[in-house]
Coordinates of C-alpha atoms and ligand atoms in Angstrom, one line a residue:
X1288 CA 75.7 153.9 127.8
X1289 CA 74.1 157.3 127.6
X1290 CA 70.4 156.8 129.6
X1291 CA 68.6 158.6 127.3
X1292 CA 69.2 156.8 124.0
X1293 CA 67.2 154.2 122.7
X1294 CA 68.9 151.2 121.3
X1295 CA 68.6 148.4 119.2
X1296 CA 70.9 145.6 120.3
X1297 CA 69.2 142.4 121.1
X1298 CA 65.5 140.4 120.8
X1299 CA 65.2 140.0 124.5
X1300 CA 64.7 143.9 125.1
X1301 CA 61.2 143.9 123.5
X1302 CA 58.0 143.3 125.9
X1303 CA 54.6 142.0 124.4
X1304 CA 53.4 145.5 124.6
X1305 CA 56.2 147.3 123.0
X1306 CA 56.0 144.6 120.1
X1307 CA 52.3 145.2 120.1
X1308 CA 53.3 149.0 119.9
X1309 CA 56.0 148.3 117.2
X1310 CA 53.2 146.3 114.8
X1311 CA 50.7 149.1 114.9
X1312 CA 53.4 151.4 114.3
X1313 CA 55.0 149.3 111.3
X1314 CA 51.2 149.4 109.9
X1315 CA 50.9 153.1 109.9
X1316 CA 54.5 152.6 108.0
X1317 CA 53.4 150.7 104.8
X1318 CA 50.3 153.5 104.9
X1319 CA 53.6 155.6 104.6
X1320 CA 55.0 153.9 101.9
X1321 CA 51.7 153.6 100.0
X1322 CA 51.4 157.4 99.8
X1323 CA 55.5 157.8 98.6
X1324 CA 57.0 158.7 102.0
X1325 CA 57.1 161.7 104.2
X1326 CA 59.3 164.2 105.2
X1327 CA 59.1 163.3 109.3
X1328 CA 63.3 163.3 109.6
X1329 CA 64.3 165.5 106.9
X1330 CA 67.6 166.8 108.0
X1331 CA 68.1 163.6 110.2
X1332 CA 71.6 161.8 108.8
X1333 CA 71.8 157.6 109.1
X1334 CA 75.0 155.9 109.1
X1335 CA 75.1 152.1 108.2
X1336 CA 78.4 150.3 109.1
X1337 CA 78.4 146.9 107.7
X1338 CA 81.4 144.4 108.2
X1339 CA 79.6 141.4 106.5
X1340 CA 78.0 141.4 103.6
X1341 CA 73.9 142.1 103.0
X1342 CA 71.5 142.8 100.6
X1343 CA 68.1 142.9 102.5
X1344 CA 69.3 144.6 105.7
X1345 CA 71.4 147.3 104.9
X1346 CA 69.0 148.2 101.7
X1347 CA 66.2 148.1 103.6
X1348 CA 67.8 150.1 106.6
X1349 CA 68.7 152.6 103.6
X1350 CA 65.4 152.8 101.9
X1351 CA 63.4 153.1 105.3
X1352 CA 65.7 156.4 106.4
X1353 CA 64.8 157.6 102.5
X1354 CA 61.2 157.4 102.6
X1355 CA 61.1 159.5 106.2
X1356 CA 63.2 161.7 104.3
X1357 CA 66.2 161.4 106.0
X1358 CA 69.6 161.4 104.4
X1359 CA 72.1 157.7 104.8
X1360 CA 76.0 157.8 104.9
X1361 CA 78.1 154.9 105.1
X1362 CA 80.3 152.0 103.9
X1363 CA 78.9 148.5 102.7
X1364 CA 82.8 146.7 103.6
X1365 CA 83.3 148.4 106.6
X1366 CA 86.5 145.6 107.1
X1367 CA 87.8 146.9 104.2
X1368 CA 86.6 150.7 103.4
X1369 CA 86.6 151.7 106.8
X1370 CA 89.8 152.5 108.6
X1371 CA 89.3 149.6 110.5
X1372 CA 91.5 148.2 108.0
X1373 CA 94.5 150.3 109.2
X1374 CA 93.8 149.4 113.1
X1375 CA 90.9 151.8 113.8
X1376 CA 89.1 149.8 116.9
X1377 CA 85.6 149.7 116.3
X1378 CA 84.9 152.3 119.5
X1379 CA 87.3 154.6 117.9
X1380 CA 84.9 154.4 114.9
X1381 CA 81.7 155.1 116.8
X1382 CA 83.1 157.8 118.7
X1383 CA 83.8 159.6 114.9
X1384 CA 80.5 158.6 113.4
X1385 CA 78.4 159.8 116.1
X1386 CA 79.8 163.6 115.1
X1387 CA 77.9 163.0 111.8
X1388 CA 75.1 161.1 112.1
X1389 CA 72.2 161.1 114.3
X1390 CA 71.6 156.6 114.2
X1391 CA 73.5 154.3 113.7
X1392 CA 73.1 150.5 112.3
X1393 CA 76.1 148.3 112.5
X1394 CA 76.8 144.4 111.0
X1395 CA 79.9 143.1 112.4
X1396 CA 81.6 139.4 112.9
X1397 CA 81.8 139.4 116.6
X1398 CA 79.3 138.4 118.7
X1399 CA 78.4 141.3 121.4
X1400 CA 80.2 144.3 118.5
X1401 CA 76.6 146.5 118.8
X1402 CA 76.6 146.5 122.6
X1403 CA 80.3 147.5 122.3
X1404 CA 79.2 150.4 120.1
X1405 CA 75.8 151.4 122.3
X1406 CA 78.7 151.9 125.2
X1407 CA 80.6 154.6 123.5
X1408 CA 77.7 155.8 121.3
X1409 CA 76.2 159.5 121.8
X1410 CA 73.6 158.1 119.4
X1411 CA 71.1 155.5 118.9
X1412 CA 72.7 152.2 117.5
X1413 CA 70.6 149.7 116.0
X1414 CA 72.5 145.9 115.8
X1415 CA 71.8 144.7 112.0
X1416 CA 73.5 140.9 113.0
X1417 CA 76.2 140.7 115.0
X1418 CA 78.2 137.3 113.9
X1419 CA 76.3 134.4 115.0
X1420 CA 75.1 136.5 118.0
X1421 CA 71.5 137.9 117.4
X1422 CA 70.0 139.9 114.5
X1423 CA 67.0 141.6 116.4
X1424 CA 65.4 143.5 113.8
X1425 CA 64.8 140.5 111.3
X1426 CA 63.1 138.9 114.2
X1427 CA 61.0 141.8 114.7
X1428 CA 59.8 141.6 110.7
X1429 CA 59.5 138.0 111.1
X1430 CA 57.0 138.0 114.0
X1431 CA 55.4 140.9 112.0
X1432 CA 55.1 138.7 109.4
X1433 CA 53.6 135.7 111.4
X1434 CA 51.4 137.8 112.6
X1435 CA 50.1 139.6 109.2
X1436 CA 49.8 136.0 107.7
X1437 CA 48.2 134.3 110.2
X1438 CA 46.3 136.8 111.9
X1439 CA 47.9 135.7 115.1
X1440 CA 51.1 134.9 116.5
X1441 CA 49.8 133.0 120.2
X1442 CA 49.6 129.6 119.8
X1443 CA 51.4 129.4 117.0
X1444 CA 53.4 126.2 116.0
X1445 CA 56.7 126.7 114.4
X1446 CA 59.2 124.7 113.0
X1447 CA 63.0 126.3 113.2
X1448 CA 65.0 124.3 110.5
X1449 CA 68.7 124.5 109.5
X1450 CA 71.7 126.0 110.9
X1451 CA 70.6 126.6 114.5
X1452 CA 73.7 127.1 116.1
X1453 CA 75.1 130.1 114.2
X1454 CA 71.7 131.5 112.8
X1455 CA 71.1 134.6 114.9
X1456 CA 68.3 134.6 113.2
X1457 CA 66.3 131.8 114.9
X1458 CA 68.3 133.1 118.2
X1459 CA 66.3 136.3 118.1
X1460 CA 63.4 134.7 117.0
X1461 CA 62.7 132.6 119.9
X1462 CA 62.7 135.3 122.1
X1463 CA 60.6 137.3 120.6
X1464 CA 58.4 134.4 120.5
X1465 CA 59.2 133.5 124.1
X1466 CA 56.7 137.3 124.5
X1467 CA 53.2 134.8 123.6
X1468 CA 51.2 132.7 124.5
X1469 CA 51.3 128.6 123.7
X1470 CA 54.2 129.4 121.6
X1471 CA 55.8 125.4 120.0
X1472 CA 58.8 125.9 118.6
X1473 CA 60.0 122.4 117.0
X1474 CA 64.3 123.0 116.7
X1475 CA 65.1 120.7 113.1
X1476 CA 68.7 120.8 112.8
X1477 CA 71.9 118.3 111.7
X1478 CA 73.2 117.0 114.9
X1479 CA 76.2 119.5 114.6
X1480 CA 74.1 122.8 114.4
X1481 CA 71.9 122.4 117.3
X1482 CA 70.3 125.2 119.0
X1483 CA 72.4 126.7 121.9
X1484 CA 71.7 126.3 125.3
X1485 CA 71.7 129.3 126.4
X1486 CA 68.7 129.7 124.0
X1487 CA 67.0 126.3 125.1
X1488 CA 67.6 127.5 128.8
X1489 CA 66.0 130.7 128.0
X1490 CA 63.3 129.4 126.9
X1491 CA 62.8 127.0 129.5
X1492 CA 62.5 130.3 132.0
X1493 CA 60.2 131.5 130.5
X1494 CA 58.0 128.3 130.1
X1495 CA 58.0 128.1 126.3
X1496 CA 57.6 124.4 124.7
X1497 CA 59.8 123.3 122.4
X1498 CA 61.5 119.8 121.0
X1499 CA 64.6 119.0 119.4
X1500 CA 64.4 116.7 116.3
X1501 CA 66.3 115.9 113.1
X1502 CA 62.8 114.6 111.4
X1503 CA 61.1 117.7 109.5
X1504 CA 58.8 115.4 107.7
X1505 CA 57.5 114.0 111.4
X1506 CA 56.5 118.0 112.3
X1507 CA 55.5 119.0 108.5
X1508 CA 51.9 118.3 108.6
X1509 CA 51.2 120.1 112.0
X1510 CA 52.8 123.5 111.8
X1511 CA 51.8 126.5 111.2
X1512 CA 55.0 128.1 110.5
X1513 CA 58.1 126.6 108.8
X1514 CA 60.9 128.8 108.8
X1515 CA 63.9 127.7 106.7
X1516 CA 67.3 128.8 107.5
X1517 CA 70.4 128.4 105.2
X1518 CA 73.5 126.4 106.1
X1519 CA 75.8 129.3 106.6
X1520 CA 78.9 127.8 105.0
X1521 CA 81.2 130.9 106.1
X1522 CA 80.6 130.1 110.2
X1523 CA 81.8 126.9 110.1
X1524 CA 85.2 125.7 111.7
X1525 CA 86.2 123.5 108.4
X1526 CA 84.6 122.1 105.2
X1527 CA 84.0 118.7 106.6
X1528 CA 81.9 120.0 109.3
X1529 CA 80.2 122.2 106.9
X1530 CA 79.8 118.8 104.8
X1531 CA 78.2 117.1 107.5
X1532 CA 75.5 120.0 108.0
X1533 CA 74.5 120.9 104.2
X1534 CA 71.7 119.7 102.2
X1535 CA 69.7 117.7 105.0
X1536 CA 66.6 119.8 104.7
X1537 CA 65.4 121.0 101.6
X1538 CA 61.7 122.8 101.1
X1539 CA 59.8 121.3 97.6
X1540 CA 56.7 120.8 96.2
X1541 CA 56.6 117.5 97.6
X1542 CA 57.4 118.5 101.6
X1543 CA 54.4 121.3 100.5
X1544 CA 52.2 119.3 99.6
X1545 CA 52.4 117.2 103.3
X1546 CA 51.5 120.7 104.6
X1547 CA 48.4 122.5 106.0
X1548 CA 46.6 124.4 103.2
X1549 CA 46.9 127.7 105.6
X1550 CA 50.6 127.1 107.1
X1551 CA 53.5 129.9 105.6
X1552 CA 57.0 128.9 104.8
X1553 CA 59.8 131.8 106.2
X1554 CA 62.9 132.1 105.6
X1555 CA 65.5 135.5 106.3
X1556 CA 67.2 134.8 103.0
X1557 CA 69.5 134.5 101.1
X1558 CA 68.7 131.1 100.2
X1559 CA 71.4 128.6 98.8
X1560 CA 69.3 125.8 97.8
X1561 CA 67.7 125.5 101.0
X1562 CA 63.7 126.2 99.1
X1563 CA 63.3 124.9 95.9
X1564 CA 62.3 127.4 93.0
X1565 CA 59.4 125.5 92.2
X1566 CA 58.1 126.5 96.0
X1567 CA 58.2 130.4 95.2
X1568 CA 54.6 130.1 93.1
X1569 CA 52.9 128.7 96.1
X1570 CA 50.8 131.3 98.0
X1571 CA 52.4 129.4 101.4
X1572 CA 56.0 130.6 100.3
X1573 CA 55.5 134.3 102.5
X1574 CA 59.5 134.4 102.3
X1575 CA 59.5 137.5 99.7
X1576 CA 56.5 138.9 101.4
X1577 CA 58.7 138.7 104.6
X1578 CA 61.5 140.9 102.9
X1579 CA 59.3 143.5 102.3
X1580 CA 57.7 143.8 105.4
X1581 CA 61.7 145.1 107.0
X1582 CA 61.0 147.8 105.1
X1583 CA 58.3 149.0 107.4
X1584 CA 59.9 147.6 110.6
X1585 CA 62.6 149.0 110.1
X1586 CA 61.1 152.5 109.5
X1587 CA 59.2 152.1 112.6
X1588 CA 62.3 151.4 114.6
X1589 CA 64.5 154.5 112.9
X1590 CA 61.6 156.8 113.8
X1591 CA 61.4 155.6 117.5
X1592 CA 65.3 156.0 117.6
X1593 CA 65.0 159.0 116.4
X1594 CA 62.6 160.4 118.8
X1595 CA 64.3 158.6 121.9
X1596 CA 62.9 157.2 124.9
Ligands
LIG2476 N1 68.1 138.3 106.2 C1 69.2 139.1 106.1 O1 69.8 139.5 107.1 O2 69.6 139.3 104.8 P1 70.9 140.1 104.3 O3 72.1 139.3 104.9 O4 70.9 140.1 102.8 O5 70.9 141.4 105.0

């Protein structure tokens, strides 16, 4: 891995200060945005590799490199528009890319396929999800957006609920989190999607509280934070086991209404069911609000790529 780079590839990189450093910078972003962009990377070329489908990411990844006036290249089904398809390995692929763009951002099935990339890269690569790895930079917009909404993200109380085993999402979440102070992190989950170990055991090191339960209604009234996760049928093994996981935690307007009048409900999206319609109306649904707001990490994190270490 080139020593001068700077790379995106997993939560557990950031420190308290460089997040503090990234929120101040993602502010001066939507500042940015508000006045229609800026020129700051004109000439500056973006390639976005994604084997798994997105909407939010890659769009946002796209739209972020557009407003600093950068140009994007790229393929949306990498698996199948690439020429990965004819045998191409994925180094091979980096190697090319890197003669035409100056960043990269890759989604790929395998767990560990960005730090692959970073080690044959000869420019920054920023890990958009890697399987049921990590996906760093919605972490960073959801800690972003904790800490917009509630002014604060020490001391928060959190409830992770869903598919904790194969969401990267709530992977890279908790170690974000694991950078503050009286962090609770309640882990809600079917009894065959529970939270790794190698998360919990993180966590543990670095003296973080949490609890494992199946009961969301017990935890309901006393968070601050209830972030939703999908069940991702496409990770599991078989149907059955996917059978066993679905529809166990669904956000209405009845579980809102057992909720504190300033607590937020998250959630990465998509959603498949997972919050009820009927939830969106409620100023405590932040989940679109949290969408937006990867537009302005992710600008902050192209331009600090872009400027290197
Ligand atoms: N949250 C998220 O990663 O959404 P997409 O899969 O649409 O990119």
């Amino acid at each position: 891995m080139q020593p001068n780079l700077y790379h995106v590839l997993g939560a557990k990189q950031f420190s308290r200060a460089e997040l503090d450093d990234l929120f101040e910078a993602s502010k001066r972003m939507e500042e940015v945005v508000r006045a229609g962009g800026n020129r700051s990377h004109e000439g500056r070329i973006m390639t976005t590799l994604f084997f798994e489908a997105s909407t939010r990411t890659r769009l946002s990844f796209e739209s972020a490199m557009s407003r600093l006036g950068g140009s994007v290249i790229g393929t949306e089904n990498a698996a199948q528009f690439s020429s990965a398809i004819k045998g191409e390995t994925l180094e091979d692929t980096i190697r090319i890319v890197t003669g035409y763009s100056d960043v990269i951002v890759i989604r790929h099935t395998d767990i560990g396929a960005a730090k692959r990339a970073a080690a044959v890269a000869g420019v920054p690569v920023i890990n958009a999800g890697d399987g049921a790895g990590e996906h760093p930079t919605q972490a960073l917009l959801d800690a972003y957006t904790i800490q917009k909404e509630m002014s604060r993200i020490d001391g928060v109380r959190i409830a992770m609920v869903g598919d904790l085993a194969y969401g990267r999402t709530v992977h890279s979440l908790s170690y974000i989190l694991a950078n503050y102070k009286d962090v609770m992190i309640y882990y809600i989950s079917p009894d065959n999607v529970r939270i790794p170990s190698s998360v919990k055991r993180y966590m543990e090191e670095r003296g973080v509280r949490y609890e494992e339960t199946t009961d969301l209604n017990a935890v309901a009234g006393s968070i601050d934070v209830l972030y939703q996760t999908r069940i991702q049928k496409e990770r599991f093994p078989s149907l059955e086991e996917y059978e066993k996981a679905s529809g166990q935690y669904i956000v209405d307007e009845e579980l809102l209404s057992r909720m504190q009048k300033n607590a937020i409900v998250m959630h990465p999206l998509p959603r498949a069911g997972e919050i009820t319609e009927g939830v969106d109306s409620d100023p405590r649904a932040a989940y679109f609000r949290q969408a937006q707001n990867g537009l302005y990490i992710r600008m902050a994190l192209i331009d600090k790529c872009l400027k290197g270490v």
